[in-house]
Amino acid sequence: MRKHRRTFVSTYSRVALWDVERIRDGSVLTISSRIDLERAVSSATWLSRPRVAAVHVSVDGVDQASSAALGTRIGKLFNDCGCAWGEMALAVALVVLLLGPGLVAWPAGLNWAGVVAICAVAAVAGKLFGLALSRRRVRQLLRRLAVTSTTI
């Protein structure tokens, strides 16, 4: 496959340039230098992370099996949308709101529209928490990779 320059532009006009290979479903992120690591860290934003099909880690000081495992982990974190945390927050909100009246009295003025609004806020808050958590994890992983590699 042919290597070429590709630009990922976020909604906040943040640009990260990577040398990637085009493949059918997305892009392959190759991390082989400090510049690649810095660009990957800067691209790990809250709401506008690029989707990657695969991540190849090829740095000295990291064996091939560890490189493959790191690439898989980085790819999952880059593609994480936070939906799992949003689903959990929604489920907890539903359980508390639906089982709550059996345990305690409903707050005055709370109707079904209020329950729907509370559930929507809980789901959005959970999703944002999941995005923040995955962003933090991918940045920590990339920084640890920079420290452990010998040539970067």
XYZ file of C-alpha atoms in Angstrom:
152
model
C 0.000 0.000 0.000
C 1.088 3.487 -0.750
C 2.078 5.827 2.070
C 0.909 9.384 1.877
C 0.253 12.381 4.082
C -3.182 12.622 5.637
C -4.627 15.443 7.702
C -7.182 14.984 10.480
C -8.958 18.246 11.239
C -11.036 18.559 14.379
C -14.027 20.792 14.843
C -11.810 23.092 16.871
C -9.334 23.596 13.998
C -6.700 21.411 15.611
C -4.637 19.688 12.942
C -2.409 16.668 13.343
C -0.433 15.323 10.400
C 0.468 11.661 10.320
C 2.139 9.464 7.775
C -0.461 6.785 7.346
C -1.353 4.049 4.930
C -4.818 4.178 3.419
C -6.879 1.077 3.930
C -10.534 0.322 3.338
C -12.077 1.143 6.748
C -9.831 3.912 8.003
C -6.225 4.720 8.583
C -3.295 2.867 10.033
C -1.472 4.935 12.615
C 2.250 4.175 12.683
C 4.198 5.223 15.769
C 7.919 5.013 15.131
C 9.368 8.314 16.349
C 8.980 10.969 19.030
C 7.189 13.192 16.524
C 4.626 10.434 15.867
C 4.081 10.078 19.617
C 3.673 13.819 20.152
C 1.185 14.067 17.296
C -0.763 11.099 18.623
C -0.898 12.664 22.098
C -2.049 16.009 20.698
C -4.720 14.280 18.604
C -6.201 12.448 21.586
C -8.887 15.067 22.153
C -12.242 14.771 23.840
C -14.630 15.023 20.945
C -12.656 14.894 17.713
C -10.263 11.977 17.889
C -9.502 10.435 14.510
C -10.775 6.902 14.042
C -8.029 4.452 13.240
C -8.374 0.958 11.826
C -5.068 -0.237 13.277
C -2.039 1.043 15.138
C 1.491 -0.164 14.389
C 4.096 0.507 17.063
C 7.668 0.099 15.842
C 10.101 1.554 18.357
C 13.339 0.163 19.735
C 13.192 -1.224 23.240
C 9.743 -2.738 22.722
C 9.550 -6.323 21.453
C 7.194 -7.411 18.697
C 4.582 -9.032 20.957
C 4.441 -5.965 23.192
C 4.228 -3.710 20.129
C 1.212 -5.636 18.867
C -0.477 -5.485 22.272
C 0.256 -1.753 22.575
C -1.085 -1.126 19.093
C -4.318 -2.939 19.901
C -4.731 -1.067 23.191
C -3.974 2.348 21.642
C -6.409 1.631 18.793
C -9.212 0.689 21.193
C -8.635 3.808 23.261
C -8.493 6.075 20.192
C -11.768 4.635 18.886
C -13.545 4.646 22.255
C -16.692 6.767 22.057
C -17.690 6.689 25.728
C -20.975 4.920 25.014
C -20.379 2.144 27.545
C -20.130 4.693 30.374
C -23.188 6.510 29.026
C -25.162 3.268 29.014
C -24.128 2.483 32.584
C -25.077 5.974 33.777
C -28.439 5.700 32.030
C -29.100 2.283 33.591
C -28.210 3.543 37.070
C -30.428 6.608 36.620
C -33.337 4.444 35.468
C -32.956 2.018 38.350
C -32.744 4.804 40.913
C -35.669 6.737 39.433
C -37.936 3.741 38.864
C -37.169 1.866 42.072
C -36.723 5.003 44.132
C -40.450 5.714 44.627
C -40.835 2.336 46.294
C -38.121 3.207 48.763
C -38.703 6.926 49.259
C -41.332 9.431 48.185
C -41.072 11.096 44.766
C -39.786 14.657 44.888
C -42.600 17.148 44.527
C -43.330 18.040 40.921
C -41.316 15.187 39.340
C -43.246 13.665 36.436
C -42.314 11.410 33.523
C -40.876 14.331 31.562
C -38.566 15.009 34.496
C -37.543 11.355 34.615
C -36.715 11.418 30.887
C -34.728 14.648 31.308
C -32.769 13.243 34.271
C -32.000 10.060 32.310
C -30.832 12.060 29.285
C -28.553 14.212 31.439
C -27.164 11.088 33.139
C -26.460 9.424 29.774
C -24.684 12.493 28.376
C -22.682 12.933 31.583
C -21.671 9.261 31.480
C -20.607 9.536 27.844
C -18.494 12.620 28.543
C -16.925 10.856 31.523
C -16.097 7.872 29.292
C -14.525 10.144 26.671
C -12.448 11.922 29.308
C -11.334 8.623 30.823
C -10.289 7.100 27.494
C -8.472 10.332 26.540
C -6.552 10.233 29.801
C -5.711 6.557 29.372
C -4.471 6.884 25.783
C -2.307 9.889 26.684
C -0.818 8.056 29.677
C -0.123 5.003 27.540
C 1.584 7.064 24.834
C 3.698 8.925 27.413
C 4.707 5.624 29.031
C 5.686 4.353 25.588
C 7.879 7.424 25.088
C 9.625 6.771 28.423
C 10.148 3.018 27.897
C 11.417 3.163 24.320
C 15.167 3.583 23.886
C 15.474 5.499 20.624
C 12.583 7.907 20.908
